[in-house]
PDB file of C-alpha atoms in Angstrom:
ATOM      1  CA  UNK A   1     182.051 219.465  29.232  1.00  0.00           C
ATOM      2  CA  UNK A   2     186.025 220.700  29.956  1.00  0.00           C
ATOM      3  CA  UNK A   3     185.100 222.379  33.241  1.00  0.00           C
ATOM      4  CA  UNK A   4     183.247 219.506  34.068  1.00  0.00           C
ATOM      5  CA  UNK A   5     185.185 216.552  33.205  1.00  0.00           C
ATOM      6  CA  UNK A   6     187.743 219.257  35.394  1.00  0.00           C
ATOM      7  CA  UNK A   7     186.443 220.008  38.297  1.00  0.00           C
ATOM      8  CA  UNK A   8     183.421 217.394  39.163  1.00  0.00           C
ATOM      9  CA  UNK A   9     184.539 214.204  37.105  1.00  0.00           C
ATOM     10  CA  UNK A  10     188.398 215.090  37.637  1.00  0.00           C
ATOM     11  CA  UNK A  11     189.096 213.074  35.034  1.00  0.00           C
ATOM     12  CA  UNK A  12     192.039 214.499  33.590  1.00  0.00           C
ATOM     13  CA  UNK A  13     192.042 212.864  30.003  1.00  0.00           C
ATOM     14  CA  UNK A  14     188.733 213.773  29.640  1.00  0.00           C
ATOM     15  CA  UNK A  15     189.937 217.177  30.721  1.00  0.00           C
ATOM     16  CA  UNK A  16     192.359 217.653  28.973  1.00  0.00           C
ATOM     17  CA  UNK A  17     190.556 216.634  25.814  1.00  0.00           C
ATOM     18  CA  UNK A  18     187.577 219.239  26.470  1.00  0.00           C
ATOM     19  CA  UNK A  19     190.919 222.039  27.135  1.00  0.00           C
ATOM     20  CA  UNK A  20     192.201 221.649  24.239  1.00  0.00           C
ATOM     21  CA  UNK A  21     188.754 221.660  22.191  1.00  0.00           C
ATOM     22  CA  UNK A  22     187.620 224.604  24.098  1.00  0.00           C
ATOM     23  CA  UNK A  23     190.789 226.450  23.093  1.00  0.00           C
ATOM     24  CA  UNK A  24     191.103 225.651  19.180  1.00  0.00           C
ATOM     25  CA  UNK A  25     187.606 226.396  19.034  1.00  0.00           C
ATOM     26  CA  UNK A  26     187.494 230.084  21.089  1.00  0.00           C
ATOM     27  CA  UNK A  27     191.040 231.499  20.170  1.00  0.00           C
ATOM     28  CA  UNK A  28     193.226 233.966  22.094  1.00  0.00           C
ATOM     29  CA  UNK A  29     190.105 236.439  22.904  1.00  0.00           C
ATOM     30  CA  UNK A  30     187.498 234.191  23.595  1.00  0.00           C
ATOM     31  CA  UNK A  31     185.742 234.688  27.402  1.00  0.00           C
ATOM     32  CA  UNK A  32     187.692 231.976  29.416  1.00  0.00           C
ATOM     33  CA  UNK A  33     190.308 231.547  27.636  1.00  0.00           C
ATOM     34  CA  UNK A  34     192.978 232.772  30.268  1.00  0.00           C
ATOM     35  CA  UNK A  35     191.530 230.562  32.898  1.00  0.00           C
ATOM     36  CA  UNK A  36     191.317 227.484  30.649  1.00  0.00           C
ATOM     37  CA  UNK A  37     194.976 227.700  29.766  1.00  0.00           C
ATOM     38  CA  UNK A  38     195.559 227.790  33.187  1.00  0.00           C
ATOM     39  CA  UNK A  39     193.072 224.863  33.939  1.00  0.00           C
ATOM     40  CA  UNK A  40     195.301 222.756  30.893  1.00  0.00           C
ATOM     41  CA  UNK A  41     198.453 223.618  32.994  1.00  0.00           C
ATOM     42  CA  UNK A  42     196.605 221.865  36.115  1.00  0.00           C
ATOM     43  CA  UNK A  43     195.435 218.804  34.558  1.00  0.00           C
ATOM     44  CA  UNK A  44     199.098 218.018  32.622  1.00  0.00           C
ATOM     45  CA  UNK A  45     200.245 218.589  36.303  1.00  0.00           C
ATOM     46  CA  UNK A  46     197.585 215.950  37.113  1.00  0.00           C
ATOM     47  CA  UNK A  47     198.327 213.692  34.675  1.00  0.00           C
ATOM     48  CA  UNK A  48     202.280 213.766  35.144  1.00  0.00           C
ATOM     49  CA  UNK A  49     203.043 215.559  32.334  1.00  0.00           C
ATOM     50  CA  UNK A  50     205.446 217.629  33.894  1.00  0.00           C
ATOM     51  CA  UNK A  51     207.838 219.079  31.488  1.00  0.00           C
ATOM     52  CA  UNK A  52     204.237 220.664  29.336  1.00  0.00           C
ATOM     53  CA  UNK A  53     202.847 221.273  32.488  1.00  0.00           C
ATOM     54  CA  UNK A  54     206.430 223.945  32.794  1.00  0.00           C
ATOM     55  CA  UNK A  55     205.860 225.208  29.871  1.00  0.00           C
ATOM     56  CA  UNK A  56     202.208 225.865  30.250  1.00  0.00           C
ATOM     57  CA  UNK A  57     202.720 227.365  34.062  1.00  0.00           C
ATOM     58  CA  UNK A  58     205.545 229.723  32.957  1.00  0.00           C
ATOM     59  CA  UNK A  59     203.541 232.439  31.097  1.00  0.00           C
ATOM     60  CA  UNK A  60     201.269 232.435  34.543  1.00  0.00           C
ATOM     61  CA  UNK A  61     204.298 232.612  36.974  1.00  0.00           C
ATOM     62  CA  UNK A  62     206.345 234.953  34.370  1.00  0.00           C
ATOM     63  CA  UNK A  63     203.852 237.856  34.844  1.00  0.00           C
ATOM     64  CA  UNK A  64     202.474 237.969  31.052  1.00  0.00           C
ATOM     65  CA  UNK A  65     199.056 238.101  32.204  1.00  0.00           C
ATOM     66  CA  UNK A  66     200.144 240.892  35.236  1.00  0.00           C
ATOM     67  CA  UNK A  67     199.260 238.942  38.144  1.00  0.00           C
ATOM     68  CA  UNK A  68     196.788 236.746  36.884  1.00  0.00           C
ATOM     69  CA  UNK A  69     197.579 233.348  38.143  1.00  0.00           C
ATOM     70  CA  UNK A  70     201.001 234.376  39.165  1.00  0.00           C
ATOM     71  CA  UNK A  71     201.928 233.479  42.876  1.00  0.00           C
ATOM     72  CA  UNK A  72     199.809 230.333  42.308  1.00  0.00           C
ATOM     73  CA  UNK A  73     201.887 229.046  39.526  1.00  0.00           C
ATOM     74  CA  UNK A  74     204.740 229.966  41.106  1.00  0.00           C
ATOM     75  CA  UNK A  75     204.401 227.859  43.463  1.00  0.00           C
ATOM     76  CA  UNK A  76     203.220 224.831  41.258  1.00  0.00           C
ATOM     77  CA  UNK A  77     205.883 225.815  39.341  1.00  0.00           C
ATOM     78  CA  UNK A  78     208.164 225.681  42.681  1.00  0.00           C
ATOM     79  CA  UNK A  79     206.665 222.352  43.811  1.00  0.00           C
ATOM     80  CA  UNK A  80     207.776 220.825  39.760  1.00  0.00           C
ATOM     81  CA  UNK A  81     210.997 221.700  39.895  1.00  0.00           C
ATOM     82  CA  UNK A  82     211.853 219.335  43.471  1.00  0.00           C
TER      83      UNK A  82
END
C-alpha cells in the first residue's frame, strides 16, 4: 500500500501513513525497512516537512547504513538546507 500511494497514486499523505504502518509492523529487521525509511524521508520532503525530512535523511547521509542511499541523501539535505 505504501509503495502504491508513494509511486503510483502520488499521494504523500497516504504514503506517509502507510510507510509508518509498515515500519511499525516490520520492525528494524523487516525486509524492506531500510527502503521504507528512505521513502518515508522523501515523502516528508514532498509534504514540506523539512525538519523531519532532514532528521530522517541524516542517518543515510552520514553513512549509518553504509553507502546505501548516502549520496542521494546528501544531495537532498543540501537542497533542504538552502
